[in-house]
Coordinates of C-alpha atoms and ligand atoms in Angstrom, one line a residue:
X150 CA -16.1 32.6 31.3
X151 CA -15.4 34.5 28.2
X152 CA -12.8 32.2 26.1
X153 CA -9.5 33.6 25.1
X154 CA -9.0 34.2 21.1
X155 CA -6.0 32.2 19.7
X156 CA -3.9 33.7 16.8
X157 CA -1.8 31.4 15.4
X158 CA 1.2 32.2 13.0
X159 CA 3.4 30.5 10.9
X160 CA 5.9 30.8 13.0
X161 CA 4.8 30.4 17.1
X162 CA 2.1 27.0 15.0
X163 CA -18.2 33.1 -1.4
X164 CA -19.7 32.9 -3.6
X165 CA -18.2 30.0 -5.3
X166 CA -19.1 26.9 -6.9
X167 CA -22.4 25.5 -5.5
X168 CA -21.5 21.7 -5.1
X169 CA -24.3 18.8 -5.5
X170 CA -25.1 17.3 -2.2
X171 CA -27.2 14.3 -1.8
X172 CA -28.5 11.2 -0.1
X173 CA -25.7 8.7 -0.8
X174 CA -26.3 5.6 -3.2
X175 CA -25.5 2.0 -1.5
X176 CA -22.3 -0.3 -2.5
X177 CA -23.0 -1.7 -6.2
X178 CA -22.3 -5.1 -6.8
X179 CA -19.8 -5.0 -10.0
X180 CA -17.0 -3.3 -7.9
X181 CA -14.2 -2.2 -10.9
X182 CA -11.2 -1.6 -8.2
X183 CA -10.0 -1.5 -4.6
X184 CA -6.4 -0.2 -3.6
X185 CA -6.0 -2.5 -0.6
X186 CA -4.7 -5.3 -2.2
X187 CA -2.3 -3.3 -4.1
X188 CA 1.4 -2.6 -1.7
X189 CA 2.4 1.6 -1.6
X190 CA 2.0 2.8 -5.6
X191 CA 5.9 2.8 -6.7
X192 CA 6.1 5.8 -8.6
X193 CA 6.4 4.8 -12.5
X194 CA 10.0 5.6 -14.2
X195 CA 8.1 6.7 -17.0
X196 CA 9.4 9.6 -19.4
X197 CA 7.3 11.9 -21.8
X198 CA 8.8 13.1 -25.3
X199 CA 7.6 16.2 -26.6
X200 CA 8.1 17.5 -30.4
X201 CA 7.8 21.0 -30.3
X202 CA 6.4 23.0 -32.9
X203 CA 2.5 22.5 -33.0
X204 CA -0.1 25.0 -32.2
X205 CA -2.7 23.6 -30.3
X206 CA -6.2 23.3 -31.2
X207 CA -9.9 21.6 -30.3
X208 CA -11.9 21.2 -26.8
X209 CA -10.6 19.3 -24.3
X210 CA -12.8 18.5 -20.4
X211 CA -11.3 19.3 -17.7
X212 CA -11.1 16.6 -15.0
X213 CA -12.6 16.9 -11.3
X214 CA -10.1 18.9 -8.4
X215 CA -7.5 17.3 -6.9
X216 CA -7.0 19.7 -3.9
X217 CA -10.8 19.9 -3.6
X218 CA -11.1 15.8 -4.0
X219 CA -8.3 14.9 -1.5
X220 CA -9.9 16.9 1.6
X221 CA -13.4 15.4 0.3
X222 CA -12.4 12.4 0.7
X223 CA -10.7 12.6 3.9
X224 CA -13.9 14.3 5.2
X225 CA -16.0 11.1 5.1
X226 CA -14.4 9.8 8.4
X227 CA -16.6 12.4 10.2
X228 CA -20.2 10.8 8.8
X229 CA -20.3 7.2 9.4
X230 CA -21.5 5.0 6.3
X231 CA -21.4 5.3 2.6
X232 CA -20.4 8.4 0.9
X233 CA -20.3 8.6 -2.7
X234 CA -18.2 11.2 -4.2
X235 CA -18.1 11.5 -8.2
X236 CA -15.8 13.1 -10.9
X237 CA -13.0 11.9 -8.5
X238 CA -9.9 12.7 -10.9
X239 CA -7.8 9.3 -11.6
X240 CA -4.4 9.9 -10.0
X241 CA -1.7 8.9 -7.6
X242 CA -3.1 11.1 -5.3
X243 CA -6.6 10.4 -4.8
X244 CA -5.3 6.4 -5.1
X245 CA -2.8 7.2 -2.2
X246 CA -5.6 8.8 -0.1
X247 CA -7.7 5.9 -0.4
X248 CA -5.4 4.0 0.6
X249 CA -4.7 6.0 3.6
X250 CA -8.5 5.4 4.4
X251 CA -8.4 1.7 4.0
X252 CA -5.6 1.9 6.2
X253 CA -7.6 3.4 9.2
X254 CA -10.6 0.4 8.2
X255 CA -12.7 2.3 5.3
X256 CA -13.8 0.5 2.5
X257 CA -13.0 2.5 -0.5
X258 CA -14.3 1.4 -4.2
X259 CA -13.7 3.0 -7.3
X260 CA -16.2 3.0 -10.7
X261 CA -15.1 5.3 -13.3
X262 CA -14.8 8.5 -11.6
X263 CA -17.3 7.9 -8.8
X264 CA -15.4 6.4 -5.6
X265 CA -17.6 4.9 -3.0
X266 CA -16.4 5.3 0.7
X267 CA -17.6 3.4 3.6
X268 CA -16.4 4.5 7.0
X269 CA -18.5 1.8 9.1
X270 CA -16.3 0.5 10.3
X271 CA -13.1 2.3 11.2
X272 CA -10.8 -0.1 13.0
X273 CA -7.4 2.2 13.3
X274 CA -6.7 5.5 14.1
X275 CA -2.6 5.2 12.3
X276 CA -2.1 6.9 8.6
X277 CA 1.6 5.6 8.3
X278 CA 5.0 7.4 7.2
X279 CA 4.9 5.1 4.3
X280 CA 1.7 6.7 2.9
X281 CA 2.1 10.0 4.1
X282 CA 5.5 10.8 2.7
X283 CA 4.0 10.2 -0.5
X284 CA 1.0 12.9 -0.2
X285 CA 1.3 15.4 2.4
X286 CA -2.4 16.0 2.5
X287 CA -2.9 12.6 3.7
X288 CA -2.6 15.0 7.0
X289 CA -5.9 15.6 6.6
X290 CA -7.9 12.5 8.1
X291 CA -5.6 14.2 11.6
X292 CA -8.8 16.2 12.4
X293 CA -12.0 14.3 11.5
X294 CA -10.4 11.0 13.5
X295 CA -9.8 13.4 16.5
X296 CA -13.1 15.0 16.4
X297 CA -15.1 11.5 15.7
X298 CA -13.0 9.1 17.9
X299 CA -10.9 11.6 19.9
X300 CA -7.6 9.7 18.8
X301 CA -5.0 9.7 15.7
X302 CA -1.9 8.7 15.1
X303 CA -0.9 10.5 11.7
X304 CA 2.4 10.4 10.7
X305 CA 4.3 14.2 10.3
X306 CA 4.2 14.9 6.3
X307 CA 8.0 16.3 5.9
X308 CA 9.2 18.5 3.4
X309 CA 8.5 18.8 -0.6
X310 CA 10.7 19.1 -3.4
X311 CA 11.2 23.0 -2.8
X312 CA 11.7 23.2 0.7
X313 CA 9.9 22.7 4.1
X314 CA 6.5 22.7 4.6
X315 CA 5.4 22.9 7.9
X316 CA 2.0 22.1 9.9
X317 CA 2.4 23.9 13.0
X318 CA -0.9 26.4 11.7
X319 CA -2.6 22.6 12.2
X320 CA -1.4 21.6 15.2
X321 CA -1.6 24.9 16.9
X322 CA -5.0 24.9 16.1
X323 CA -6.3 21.3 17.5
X324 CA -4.4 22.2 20.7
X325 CA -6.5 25.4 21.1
X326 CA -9.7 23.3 20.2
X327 CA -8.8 21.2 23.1
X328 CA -6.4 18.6 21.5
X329 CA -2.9 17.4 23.8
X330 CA -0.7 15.9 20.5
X331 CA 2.3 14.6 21.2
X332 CA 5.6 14.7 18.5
X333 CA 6.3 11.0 19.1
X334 CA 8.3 9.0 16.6
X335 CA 7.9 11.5 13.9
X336 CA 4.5 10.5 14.5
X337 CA 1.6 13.4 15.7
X338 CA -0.2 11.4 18.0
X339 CA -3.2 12.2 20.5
X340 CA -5.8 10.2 22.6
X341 CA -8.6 10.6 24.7
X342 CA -9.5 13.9 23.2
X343 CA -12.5 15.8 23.1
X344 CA -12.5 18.8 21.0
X345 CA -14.4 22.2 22.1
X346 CA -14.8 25.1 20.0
X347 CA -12.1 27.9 20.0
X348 CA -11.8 31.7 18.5
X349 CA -8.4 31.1 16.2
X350 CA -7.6 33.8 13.9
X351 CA -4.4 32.7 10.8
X352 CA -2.2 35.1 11.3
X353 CA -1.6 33.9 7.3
X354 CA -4.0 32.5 5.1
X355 CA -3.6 28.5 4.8
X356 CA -6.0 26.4 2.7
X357 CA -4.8 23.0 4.6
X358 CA -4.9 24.5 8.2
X359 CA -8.3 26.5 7.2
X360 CA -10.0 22.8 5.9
X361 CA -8.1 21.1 8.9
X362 CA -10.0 22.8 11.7
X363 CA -13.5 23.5 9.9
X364 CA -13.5 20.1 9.5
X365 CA -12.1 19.2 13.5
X366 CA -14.9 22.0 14.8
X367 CA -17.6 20.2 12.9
X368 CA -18.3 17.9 15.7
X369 CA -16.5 19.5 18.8
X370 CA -18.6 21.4 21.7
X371 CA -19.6 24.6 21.3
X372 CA -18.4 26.8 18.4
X373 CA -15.5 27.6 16.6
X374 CA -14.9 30.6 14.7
X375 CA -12.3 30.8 12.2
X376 CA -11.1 34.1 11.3
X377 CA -8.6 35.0 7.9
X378 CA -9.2 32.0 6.0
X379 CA -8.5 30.5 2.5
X380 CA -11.2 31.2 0.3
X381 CA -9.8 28.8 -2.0
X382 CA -12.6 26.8 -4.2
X383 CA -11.3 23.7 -2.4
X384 CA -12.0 24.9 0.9
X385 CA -15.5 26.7 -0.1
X386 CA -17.0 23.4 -1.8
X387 CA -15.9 21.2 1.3
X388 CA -17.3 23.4 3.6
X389 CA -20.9 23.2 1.1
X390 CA -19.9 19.0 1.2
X391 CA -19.8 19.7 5.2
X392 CA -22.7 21.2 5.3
X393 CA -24.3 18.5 3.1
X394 CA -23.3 15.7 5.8
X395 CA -25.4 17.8 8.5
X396 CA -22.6 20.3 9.7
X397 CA -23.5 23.5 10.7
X398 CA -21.1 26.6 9.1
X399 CA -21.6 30.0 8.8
X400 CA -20.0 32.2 6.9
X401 CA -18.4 30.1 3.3
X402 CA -16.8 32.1 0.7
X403 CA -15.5 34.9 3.4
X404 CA -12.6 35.2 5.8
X405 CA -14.5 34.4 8.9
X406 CA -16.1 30.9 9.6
X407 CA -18.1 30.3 12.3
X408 CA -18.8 26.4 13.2
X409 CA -21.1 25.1 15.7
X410 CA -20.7 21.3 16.3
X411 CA -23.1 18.7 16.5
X412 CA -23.1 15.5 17.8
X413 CA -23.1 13.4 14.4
X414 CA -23.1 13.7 10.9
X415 CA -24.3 11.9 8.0
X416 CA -23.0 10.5 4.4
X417 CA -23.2 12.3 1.3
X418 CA -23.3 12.0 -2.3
X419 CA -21.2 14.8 -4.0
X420 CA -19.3 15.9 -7.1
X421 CA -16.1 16.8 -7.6
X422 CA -15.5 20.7 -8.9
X423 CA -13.3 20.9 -11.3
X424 CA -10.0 21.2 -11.8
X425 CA -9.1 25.0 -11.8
X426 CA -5.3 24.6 -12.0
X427 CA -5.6 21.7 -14.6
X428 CA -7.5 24.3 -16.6
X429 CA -5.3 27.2 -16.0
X430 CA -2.3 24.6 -17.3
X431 CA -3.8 23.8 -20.5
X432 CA -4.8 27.8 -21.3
X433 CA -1.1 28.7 -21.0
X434 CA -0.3 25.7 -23.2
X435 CA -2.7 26.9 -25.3
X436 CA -1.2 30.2 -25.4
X437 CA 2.6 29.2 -25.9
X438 CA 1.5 27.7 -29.0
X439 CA -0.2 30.5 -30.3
X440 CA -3.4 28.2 -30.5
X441 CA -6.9 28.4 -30.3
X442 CA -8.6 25.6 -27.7
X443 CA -11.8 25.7 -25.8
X444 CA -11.8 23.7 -21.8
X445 CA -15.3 22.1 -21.4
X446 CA -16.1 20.9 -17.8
X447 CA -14.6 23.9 -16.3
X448 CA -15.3 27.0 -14.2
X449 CA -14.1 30.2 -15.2
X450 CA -15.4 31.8 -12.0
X451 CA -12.0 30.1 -10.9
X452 CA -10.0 31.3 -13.5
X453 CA -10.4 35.0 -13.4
X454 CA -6.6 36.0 -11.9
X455 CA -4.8 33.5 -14.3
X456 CA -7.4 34.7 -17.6
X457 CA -6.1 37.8 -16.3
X458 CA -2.5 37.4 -16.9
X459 CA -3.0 35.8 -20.5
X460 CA -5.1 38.4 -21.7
X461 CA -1.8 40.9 -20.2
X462 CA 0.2 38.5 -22.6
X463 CA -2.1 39.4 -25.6
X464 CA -4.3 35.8 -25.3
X465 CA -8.4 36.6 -26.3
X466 CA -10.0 34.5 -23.3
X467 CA -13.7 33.9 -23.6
X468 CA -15.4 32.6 -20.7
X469 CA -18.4 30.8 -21.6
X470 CA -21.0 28.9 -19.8
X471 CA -19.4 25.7 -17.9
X472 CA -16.2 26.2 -20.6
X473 CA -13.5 28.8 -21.6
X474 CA -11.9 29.3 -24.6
X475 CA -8.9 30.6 -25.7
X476 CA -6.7 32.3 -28.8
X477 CA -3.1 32.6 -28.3
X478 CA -0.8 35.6 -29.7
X479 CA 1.8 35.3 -32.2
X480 CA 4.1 36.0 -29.6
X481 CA 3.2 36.8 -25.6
X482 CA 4.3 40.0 -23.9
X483 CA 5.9 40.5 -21.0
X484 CA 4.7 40.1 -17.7
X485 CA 4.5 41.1 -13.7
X486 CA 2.8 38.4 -11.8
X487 CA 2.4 37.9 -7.9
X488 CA 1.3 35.0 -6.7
X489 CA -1.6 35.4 -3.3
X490 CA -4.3 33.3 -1.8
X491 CA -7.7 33.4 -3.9
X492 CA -8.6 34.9 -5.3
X493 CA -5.0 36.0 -6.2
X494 CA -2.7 34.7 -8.4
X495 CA -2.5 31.0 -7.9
X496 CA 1.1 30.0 -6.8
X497 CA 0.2 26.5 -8.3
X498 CA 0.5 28.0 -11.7
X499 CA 3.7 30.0 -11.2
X500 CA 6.2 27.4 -12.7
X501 CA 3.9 27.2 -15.8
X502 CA 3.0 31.2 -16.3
X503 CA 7.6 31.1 -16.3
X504 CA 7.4 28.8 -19.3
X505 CA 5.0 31.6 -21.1
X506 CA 7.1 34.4 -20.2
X507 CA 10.4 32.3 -21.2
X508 CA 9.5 33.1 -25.0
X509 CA 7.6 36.7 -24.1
X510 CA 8.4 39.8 -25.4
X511 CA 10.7 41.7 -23.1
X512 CA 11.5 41.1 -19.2
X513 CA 8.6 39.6 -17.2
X514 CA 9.0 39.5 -13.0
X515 CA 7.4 36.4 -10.9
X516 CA 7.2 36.7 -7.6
X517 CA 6.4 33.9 -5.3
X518 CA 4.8 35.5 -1.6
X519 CA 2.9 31.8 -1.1
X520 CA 6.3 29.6 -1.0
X521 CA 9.1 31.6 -1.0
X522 CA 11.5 29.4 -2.4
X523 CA 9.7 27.3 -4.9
X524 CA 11.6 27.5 -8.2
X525 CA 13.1 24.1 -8.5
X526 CA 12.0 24.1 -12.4
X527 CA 14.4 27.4 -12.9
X528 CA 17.3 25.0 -13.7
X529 CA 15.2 22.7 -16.0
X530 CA 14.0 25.4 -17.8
X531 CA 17.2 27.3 -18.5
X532 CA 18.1 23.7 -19.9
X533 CA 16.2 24.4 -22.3
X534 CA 17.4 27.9 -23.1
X535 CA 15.3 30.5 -20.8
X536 CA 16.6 33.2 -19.4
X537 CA 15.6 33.4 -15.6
X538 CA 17.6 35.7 -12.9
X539 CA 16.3 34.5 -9.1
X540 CA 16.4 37.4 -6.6
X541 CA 14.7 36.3 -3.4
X542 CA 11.3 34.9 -4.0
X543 CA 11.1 36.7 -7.8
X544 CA 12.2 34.8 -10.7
X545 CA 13.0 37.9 -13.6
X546 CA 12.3 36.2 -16.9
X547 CA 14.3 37.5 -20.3
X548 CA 12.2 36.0 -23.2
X549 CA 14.1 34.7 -25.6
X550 CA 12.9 33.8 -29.2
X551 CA 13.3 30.4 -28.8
X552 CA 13.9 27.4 -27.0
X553 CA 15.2 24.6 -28.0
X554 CA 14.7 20.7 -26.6
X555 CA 16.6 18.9 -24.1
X556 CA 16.7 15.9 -21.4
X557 CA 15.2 17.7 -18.3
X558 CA 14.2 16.3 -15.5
X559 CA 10.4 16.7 -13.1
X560 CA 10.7 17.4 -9.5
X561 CA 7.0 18.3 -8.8
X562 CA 3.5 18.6 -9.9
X563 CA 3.5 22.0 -11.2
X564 CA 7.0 22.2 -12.0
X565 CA 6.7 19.2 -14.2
X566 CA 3.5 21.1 -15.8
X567 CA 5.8 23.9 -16.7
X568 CA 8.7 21.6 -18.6
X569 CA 5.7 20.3 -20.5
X570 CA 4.4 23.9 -21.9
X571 CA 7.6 24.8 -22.5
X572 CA 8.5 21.5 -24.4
X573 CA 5.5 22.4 -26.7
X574 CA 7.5 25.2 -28.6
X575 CA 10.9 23.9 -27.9
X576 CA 12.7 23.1 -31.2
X577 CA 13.4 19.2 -31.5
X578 CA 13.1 16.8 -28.7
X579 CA 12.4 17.4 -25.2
X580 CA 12.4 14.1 -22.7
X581 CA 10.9 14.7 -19.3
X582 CA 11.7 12.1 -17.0
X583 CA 10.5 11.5 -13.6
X584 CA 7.0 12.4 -14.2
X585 CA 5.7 10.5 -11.5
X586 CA 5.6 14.1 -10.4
X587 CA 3.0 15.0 -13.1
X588 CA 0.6 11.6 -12.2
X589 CA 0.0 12.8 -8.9
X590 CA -1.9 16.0 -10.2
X591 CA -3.0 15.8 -13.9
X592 CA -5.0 12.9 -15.1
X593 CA -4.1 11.8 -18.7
X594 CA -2.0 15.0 -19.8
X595 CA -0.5 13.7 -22.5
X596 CA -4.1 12.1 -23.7
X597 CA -5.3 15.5 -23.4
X598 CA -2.8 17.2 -25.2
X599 CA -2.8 14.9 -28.5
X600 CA -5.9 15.3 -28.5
X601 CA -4.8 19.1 -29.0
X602 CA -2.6 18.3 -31.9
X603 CA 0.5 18.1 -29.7
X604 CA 3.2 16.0 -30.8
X605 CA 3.8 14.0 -27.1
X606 CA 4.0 10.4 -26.4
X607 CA 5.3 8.5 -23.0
X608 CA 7.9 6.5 -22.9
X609 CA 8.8 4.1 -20.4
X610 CA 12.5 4.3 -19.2
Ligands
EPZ198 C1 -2.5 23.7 -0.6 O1 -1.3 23.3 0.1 C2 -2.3 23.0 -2.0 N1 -2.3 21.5 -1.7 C3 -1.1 23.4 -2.7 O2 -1.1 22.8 -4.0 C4 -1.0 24.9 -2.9 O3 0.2 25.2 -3.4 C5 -1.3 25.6 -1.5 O4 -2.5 25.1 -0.9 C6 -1.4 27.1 -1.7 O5 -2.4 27.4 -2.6 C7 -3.5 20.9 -1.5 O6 -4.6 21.5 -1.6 C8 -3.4 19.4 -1.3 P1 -1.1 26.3 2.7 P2 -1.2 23.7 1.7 O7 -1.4 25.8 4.0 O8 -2.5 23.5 2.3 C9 2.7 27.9 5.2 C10 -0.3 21.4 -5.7 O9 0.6 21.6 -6.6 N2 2.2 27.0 6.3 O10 -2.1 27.3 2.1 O11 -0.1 22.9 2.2 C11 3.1 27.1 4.0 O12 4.4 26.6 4.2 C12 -0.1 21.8 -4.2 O13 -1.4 20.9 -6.0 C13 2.8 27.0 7.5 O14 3.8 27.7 7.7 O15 -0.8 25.2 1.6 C14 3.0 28.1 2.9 O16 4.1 28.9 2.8 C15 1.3 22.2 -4.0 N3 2.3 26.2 8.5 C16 1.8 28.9 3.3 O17 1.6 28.7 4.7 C17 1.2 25.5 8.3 O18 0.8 24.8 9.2 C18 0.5 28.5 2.6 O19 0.3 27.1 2.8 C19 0.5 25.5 7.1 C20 1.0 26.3 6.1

């Protein structure tokens, strides 16, 4: 009986990196640190002072992905055993996710940047509000413990600092694979499931809902096929880390997946990709500052809509073999960005690209089509002088030829990226506080940008 293809909405719900996968390495001895003793991370009250002033210069690496690390890692409930997954970035995140997985039973172990994972023996099938209000991608172990166990009990993620976030494109698309989820408790809960493939097309792209059911359709019956997906990095490697683990996907690094489960899967032993938004932060610092830095460690075939942008603002960007480097102009022009899945612009660099344009030459226009309403940093930086108009979803940006520092306040990852750059060139003082925000996605900023030449130290409040 031919099946019936599901399109789900958001409102009724390539050739990429090549990622090493291998035969994982067994549990070493000398274990350097485990998260399950620790209670929930309290986020640190720490502050970050910025001198402006200094043009940046040197090389800097650029650390493994957070958004391809977090779904990694979640992924290892599908392949019993041990999984070893290296240049794991050091963050709240990736700290909060293993905790998450220690929660359900895993044993997680941490050595440098290489984090061991062994899902044995998974004893529960709850990830708790108290973890997942922290991290809303800890809404990723929802599919892998349906497809493996055919129960979860993962607590509903909530909103973010700019607005709601919903997961109906994930939820729509385990029920069409099969899945009965209740809403119970602000819990999504389900039992006694057995997932079977499904035709679902996204009526919009989403990288969470796109990683959600590859991974779900890895071990349900029959096949899925997935059409309009992300094509982010993130979901391309973890499809190549799927793949690695014995899945069987057709189709990576184009908008139509086709997945045909098998019965069981196997560990891995992968690395991290790296960071493409860290790297894309640190080029527009580089360029507010009118410096000259080179990113080791990275991968400009990430990069290309962002390099874009700062060569539109007058920056030389050189791509180079596993590095890019970049000159900044005396002063950046104007410019028109739109933010789109990859490989558009990357809304996760929107807050930062404002910071540029706060100091450009003439009236730049930033549109935001990926969240709508995700300009919490406007206020900050005006604090410090910009001149930004909000009409809709497009923030219009009057440079102005200087800023000067202030007291301003984080209230996300990306946001708090952006007070940061702009700090850089601010006359005087800035104090950031709240940059918990900042922990959860950049490991050792402020390490990174000293190293740079930049006048920045933290502060504890
Ligand atoms: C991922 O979030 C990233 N997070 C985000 O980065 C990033 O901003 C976003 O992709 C877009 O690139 C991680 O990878 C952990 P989506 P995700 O599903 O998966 C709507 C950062 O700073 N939508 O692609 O949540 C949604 O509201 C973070 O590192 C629904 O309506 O993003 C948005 O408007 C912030 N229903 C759009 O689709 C759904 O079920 C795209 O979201 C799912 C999404």
């Amino acid at each position: 009986m031919p099946r019936d293809p599901v399109t789900i909405s958001l409102t009724t719900f390539e050739e990429s990196t090549h990622m090493d996968v291998g035969a994982p390495s067994p549990f070493s001895s000398d274990v350097t640190h485990s998260t399950l003793s620790e209670p929930t991370e309290q986020p640190t009250m720490d502050a970050l002072v910025i001198r402006g002033g200094r043009k940046l210069s040197g090389r800097v690496e650029i650390s493994g992905a957070k958004n391809a690390a977090l779904p990694v890692m979640a992924a290892t409930l599908l392949a019993p055993g041990v999984h070893t997954l290296r240049n794991v970035p050091l963050l709240s995140d990736t700290r909060t996710m293993a905790r998450v997985l220690e929660q359900l039973g895993a044993r997680v172990e941490f050595r440098g940047h290489a984090c061991k994972i062994d899902t044995s023996r998974i004893m529960s099938f709850e990830a708790p509000y108290d973890l997942v209000r922290t991290m809303r991608a800890s809404i990723y172990v929802l599919g892998p413990l349906l497809a493996r166990f055919g129960a979860a009990r993962v607590s509903l993620p909530g909103g973010c600092a700019w607005g709601p976030r919903p997961v109906n494109l994930h939820l729509e698309g385990l029920k069409a694979m099969g899945a009965a989820l209740e809403i119970e408790h602000g819990y999504i809960a389900g039992k006694d499931v057995e997932l079977h493939g499904a035709d679902i097309s996204f009526e919009n792209v989403s990288v969470g809902a796109t990683a959600q059911l590859m991974m779900a359709a890895t071990l349900a019956s029959g096949t899925t096929v997935l059409d309009n997906v992300a094509l982010e990095p993130d979901v391309t490697v973890l499809g190549q880390v799927l793949i690695g683990c014995g899945a069987r996907i057709e189709g990576l690094g184009s908008r139509r997946l086709t997945i045909h489960g098998v019965r069981e899967l196997h560990p891995v032993d992968t690395t991290i990709i790296p960071d493409r938004i860290e790297a894309a932060t640190l080029l527009a610092a580089g360029a507010i500052t009118g410096g000259s830095i080179t990113l080791e460690q990275c991968d400009a075939g990430h990069l290309a809509a962002v390099m874009h942008h700062l060569e539109d603002a007058g920056c030389d960007v050189l791509p180079g073999n596993g590095e890019v480097t970049l000159s900044g102009p005396t002063r950046p022009s104007a410019l028109e960005i739109t933010t789109a899945p990859f490989p558009g612009f990357p809304t996760d660099m929107q807050a930062q690209m404002m910071a540029l344009c706060s100091i450009a030459d003439g009236v730049s226009a930033i549109t935001d089509t990926i969240y709508l309403d995700r300009f919490t940093h406007v206020p900050e930086l005006q604090r410090l002088g910009a001149q930004i108009e909000l009409k809709g979803n497009t923030a219009l940006i009057r440079g102005v030829d200087r800023l000067q520092g202030a007291p301003v306040m984080a209230t996300d990852i990306r946001a708090s990226a952006a007070l940061v750059i702009a700090a850089l060139i601010a006359e005087g003082e800035t104090r950031i506080s709240r940059i918990y925000h900042l922990d959860r996605g950049y490991e050792q900023l402020e390490q990174k940008l000293r190293s740079l030449g930049a006048d920045i130290e933290r502060i504890s409040e």
